[in-house]
PDB file of C-alpha atoms in Angstrom:
ATOM      1  CA  UNK A 250       0.074  -0.035  -0.004  1.00 81.00           C
ATOM      2  CA  UNK A 251       0.818   3.695  -0.457  1.00 89.00           C
ATOM      3  CA  UNK A 252      -0.234   7.021   1.109  1.00 94.00           C
ATOM      4  CA  UNK A 253      -2.550   8.981  -0.971  1.00 96.00           C
ATOM      5  CA  UNK A 254      -3.463  12.584   0.240  1.00 97.00           C
ATOM      6  CA  UNK A 255      -5.983  14.586  -1.918  1.00 96.00           C
ATOM      7  CA  UNK A 256      -6.351  18.450  -2.211  1.00 96.00           C
ATOM      8  CA  UNK A 257      -8.092  21.175  -4.232  1.00 96.00           C
ATOM      9  CA  UNK A 258     -11.728  20.936  -3.033  1.00 94.00           C
ATOM     10  CA  UNK A 259     -13.879  23.837  -2.321  1.00 97.00           C
ATOM     11  CA  UNK A 260     -16.841  25.710  -3.169  1.00 97.00           C
ATOM     12  CA  UNK A 261     -17.538  26.304  -6.888  1.00 97.00           C
ATOM     13  CA  UNK A 262     -20.594  27.920  -8.674  1.00 98.00           C
ATOM     14  CA  UNK A 263     -22.516  25.999 -11.506  1.00 98.00           C
ATOM     15  CA  UNK A 264     -20.583  26.106 -14.736  1.00 98.00           C
ATOM     16  CA  UNK A 265     -17.329  26.757 -12.752  1.00 98.00           C
ATOM     17  CA  UNK A 266     -14.260  24.658 -12.335  1.00 98.00           C
ATOM     18  CA  UNK A 267     -12.126  23.250  -9.797  1.00 98.00           C
ATOM     19  CA  UNK A 268      -8.958  21.138 -10.069  1.00 98.00           C
ATOM     20  CA  UNK A 269      -8.195  18.213  -7.543  1.00 98.00           C
ATOM     21  CA  UNK A 270      -4.699  16.964  -6.794  1.00 98.00           C
ATOM     22  CA  UNK A 271      -3.740  13.597  -5.367  1.00 98.00           C
ATOM     23  CA  UNK A 272      -0.224  12.958  -4.219  1.00 97.00           C
ATOM     24  CA  UNK A 273       1.103   9.434  -3.602  1.00 96.00           C
ATOM     25  CA  UNK A 274       3.893   8.336  -1.584  1.00 94.00           C
ATOM     26  CA  UNK A 275       6.687   5.862  -2.839  1.00 82.00           C
ATOM     27  CA  UNK A 276       8.762   5.408  -5.579  1.00 79.00           C
ATOM     28  CA  UNK A 277       6.895   3.195  -7.860  1.00 89.00           C
ATOM     29  CA  UNK A 278       3.902   5.537  -8.641  1.00 92.00           C
ATOM     30  CA  UNK A 279       4.239   4.874 -12.432  1.00 90.00           C
ATOM     31  CA  UNK A 280       3.234   1.052 -11.833  1.00 92.00           C
ATOM     32  CA  UNK A 281      -0.209   2.356 -10.048  1.00 94.00           C
ATOM     33  CA  UNK A 282      -3.514   2.828 -11.851  1.00 96.00           C
ATOM     34  CA  UNK A 283      -5.266   5.620 -10.158  1.00 97.00           C
ATOM     35  CA  UNK A 284      -9.043   6.494  -9.689  1.00 98.00           C
ATOM     36  CA  UNK A 285     -11.191   9.245  -8.519  1.00 98.00           C
ATOM     37  CA  UNK A 286     -14.514   8.268  -6.777  1.00 98.00           C
ATOM     38  CA  UNK A 287     -16.869  10.416  -5.119  1.00 98.00           C
ATOM     39  CA  UNK A 288     -19.610  10.272  -2.529  1.00 98.00           C
ATOM     40  CA  UNK A 289     -22.431  12.404  -2.312  1.00 97.00           C
ATOM     41  CA  UNK A 290     -24.614  12.808   0.746  1.00 93.00           C
ATOM     42  CA  UNK A 291     -26.874   9.841   1.518  1.00 95.00           C
ATOM     43  CA  UNK A 292     -25.533   7.899  -1.531  1.00 97.00           C
ATOM     44  CA  UNK A 293     -22.772   5.402  -2.080  1.00 97.00           C
ATOM     45  CA  UNK A 294     -19.534   5.996  -3.399  1.00 98.00           C
ATOM     46  CA  UNK A 295     -19.353   5.833  -7.231  1.00 98.00           C
ATOM     47  CA  UNK A 296     -16.691   5.811  -9.769  1.00 98.00           C
ATOM     48  CA  UNK A 297     -15.543   9.118 -11.578  1.00 98.00           C
ATOM     49  CA  UNK A 298     -12.445   8.531 -13.490  1.00 98.00           C
ATOM     50  CA  UNK A 299      -9.287   6.299 -13.699  1.00 98.00           C
ATOM     51  CA  UNK A 300      -5.970   6.386 -15.442  1.00 97.00           C
ATOM     52  CA  UNK A 301      -3.666   3.459 -15.955  1.00 95.00           C
ATOM     53  CA  UNK A 302      -0.032   3.601 -14.809  1.00 89.00           C
ATOM     54  CA  UNK A 303       2.577   4.056 -17.752  1.00 76.00           C
ATOM     55  CA  UNK A 304       0.197   4.090 -20.618  1.00 83.00           C
ATOM     56  CA  UNK A 305      -2.096   6.723 -19.158  1.00 87.00           C
ATOM     57  CA  UNK A 306      -5.141   5.304 -20.668  1.00 94.00           C
ATOM     58  CA  UNK A 307      -8.291   6.828 -19.164  1.00 97.00           C
ATOM     59  CA  UNK A 308     -11.867   5.957 -18.328  1.00 97.00           C
ATOM     60  CA  UNK A 309     -14.597   8.124 -17.251  1.00 98.00           C
ATOM     61  CA  UNK A 310     -18.173   7.590 -15.874  1.00 98.00           C
ATOM     62  CA  UNK A 311     -20.767   8.899 -18.171  1.00 98.00           C
ATOM     63  CA  UNK A 312     -22.049  11.508 -15.864  1.00 98.00           C
ATOM     64  CA  UNK A 313     -18.533  13.210 -16.184  1.00 98.00           C
ATOM     65  CA  UNK A 314     -17.591  12.432 -19.720  1.00 98.00           C
ATOM     66  CA  UNK A 315     -16.691  15.794 -21.741  1.00 97.00           C
ATOM     67  CA  UNK A 316     -16.340  17.709 -18.429  1.00 98.00           C
ATOM     68  CA  UNK A 317     -13.890  16.092 -16.368  1.00 98.00           C
ATOM     69  CA  UNK A 318     -10.370  15.367 -17.205  1.00 98.00           C
ATOM     70  CA  UNK A 319      -8.081  13.049 -15.313  1.00 98.00           C
ATOM     71  CA  UNK A 320      -4.186  13.176 -15.795  1.00 97.00           C
ATOM     72  CA  UNK A 321      -1.100  12.307 -14.065  1.00 96.00           C
ATOM     73  CA  UNK A 322       2.615  13.319 -13.564  1.00 95.00           C
ATOM     74  CA  UNK A 323       4.674  10.338 -12.768  1.00 93.00           C
ATOM     75  CA  UNK A 324       7.551  12.570 -12.057  1.00 92.00           C
ATOM     76  CA  UNK A 325       5.707  14.308  -9.299  1.00 94.00           C
ATOM     77  CA  UNK A 326       3.854  11.235  -7.948  1.00 96.00           C
ATOM     78  CA  UNK A 327       0.777  13.225  -8.681  1.00 97.00           C
ATOM     79  CA  UNK A 328      -2.676  12.552 -10.385  1.00 98.00           C
ATOM     80  CA  UNK A 329      -5.072  15.471 -11.089  1.00 98.00           C
ATOM     81  CA  UNK A 330      -8.981  15.735 -11.948  1.00 98.00           C
ATOM     82  CA  UNK A 331      -9.685  18.826 -13.728  1.00 98.00           C
ATOM     83  CA  UNK A 332     -13.647  19.510 -13.374  1.00 98.00           C
ATOM     84  CA  UNK A 333     -15.167  21.929 -15.739  1.00 98.00           C
ATOM     85  CA  UNK A 334     -18.913  22.822 -16.225  1.00 98.00           C
ATOM     86  CA  UNK A 335     -19.589  21.966 -12.710  1.00 98.00           C
ATOM     87  CA  UNK A 336     -23.009  20.956 -11.911  1.00 98.00           C
ATOM     88  CA  UNK A 337     -25.104  20.874  -8.488  1.00 97.00           C
ATOM     89  CA  UNK A 338     -25.056  17.285  -8.754  1.00 97.00           C
ATOM     90  CA  UNK A 339     -21.239  17.010  -8.677  1.00 98.00           C
ATOM     91  CA  UNK A 340     -21.238  18.059  -4.933  1.00 98.00           C
ATOM     92  CA  UNK A 341     -19.590  15.361  -3.116  1.00 98.00           C
ATOM     93  CA  UNK A 342     -16.532  14.012  -1.159  1.00 98.00           C
ATOM     94  CA  UNK A 343     -13.982  13.050  -3.783  1.00 98.00           C
ATOM     95  CA  UNK A 344     -11.462  10.225  -3.175  1.00 98.00           C
ATOM     96  CA  UNK A 345      -8.491   9.321  -4.745  1.00 98.00           C
ATOM     97  CA  UNK A 346      -7.237   5.594  -4.575  1.00 97.00           C
ATOM     98  CA  UNK A 347      -4.398   3.482  -6.032  1.00 96.00           C
ATOM     99  CA  UNK A 348      -4.343   0.112  -7.281  1.00 94.00           C
ATOM    100  CA  UNK A 349      -1.979  -2.278  -9.226  1.00 90.00           C
ATOM    101  CA  UNK A 350      -4.248  -4.793 -10.371  1.00 84.00           C
ATOM    102  CA  UNK A 351      -7.874  -5.399 -11.354  1.00 88.00           C
ATOM    103  CA  UNK A 352     -10.276  -3.277 -13.192  1.00 92.00           C
ATOM    104  CA  UNK A 353      -9.587   0.193 -12.759  1.00 94.00           C
ATOM    105  CA  UNK A 354     -13.311   1.270 -12.577  1.00 95.00           C
ATOM    106  CA  UNK A 355     -14.169  -1.067  -9.666  1.00 95.00           C
ATOM    107  CA  UNK A 356     -13.748   0.216  -6.148  1.00 96.00           C
ATOM    108  CA  UNK A 357     -12.820  -3.335  -5.020  1.00 95.00           C
ATOM    109  CA  UNK A 358      -9.796  -3.036  -6.990  1.00 95.00           C
ATOM    110  CA  UNK A 359      -8.274  -0.288  -5.001  1.00 96.00           C
ATOM    111  CA  UNK A 360      -6.467  -0.967  -1.836  1.00 93.00           C
ATOM    112  CA  UNK A 361      -4.988   2.469  -0.910  1.00 95.00           C
ATOM    113  CA  UNK A 362      -7.291   5.378  -0.603  1.00 97.00           C
ATOM    114  CA  UNK A 363      -7.060   9.185   0.644  1.00 97.00           C
ATOM    115  CA  UNK A 364      -9.335  10.785   3.072  1.00 97.00           C
ATOM    116  CA  UNK A 365     -11.321  12.636   0.634  1.00 97.00           C
ATOM    117  CA  UNK A 366     -11.739  16.325  -0.193  1.00 98.00           C
ATOM    118  CA  UNK A 367     -15.104  18.113  -0.320  1.00 98.00           C
ATOM    119  CA  UNK A 368     -16.407  19.499  -3.502  1.00 98.00           C
ATOM    120  CA  UNK A 369     -19.486  21.737  -3.086  1.00 98.00           C
ATOM    121  CA  UNK A 370     -21.281  23.318  -6.177  1.00 98.00           C
ATOM    122  CA  UNK A 371     -23.853  25.879  -5.282  1.00 97.00           C
ATOM    123  CA  UNK A 372     -24.954  29.208  -6.444  1.00 94.00           C
TER     124      UNK A 372
END
């Protein structure tokens, strides 16, 4: 396991943007696929976006396609989630997670999780 720390959450207006960052400890960051998940109040945590290790292939939930972009900087051990055209329903706690195996869209594949960062979209 590695340590995962998210940052960058906050308050945004509908149509606005936020960029989340996630820093991972360790020297083998490029081996890890990274995922972003979110949990809205009174709802289950769900997949948002993921990116594989060296190849950087990405996958997105349908609800965020075209609005959110996941990227990574292996030299900085950091993964990002650029969120544009934010909607009220994007309000949630966003979690970053790391995995070296399994489906990158499944929470069950991930064994290292951050504490989460709150994103609130409100007018």
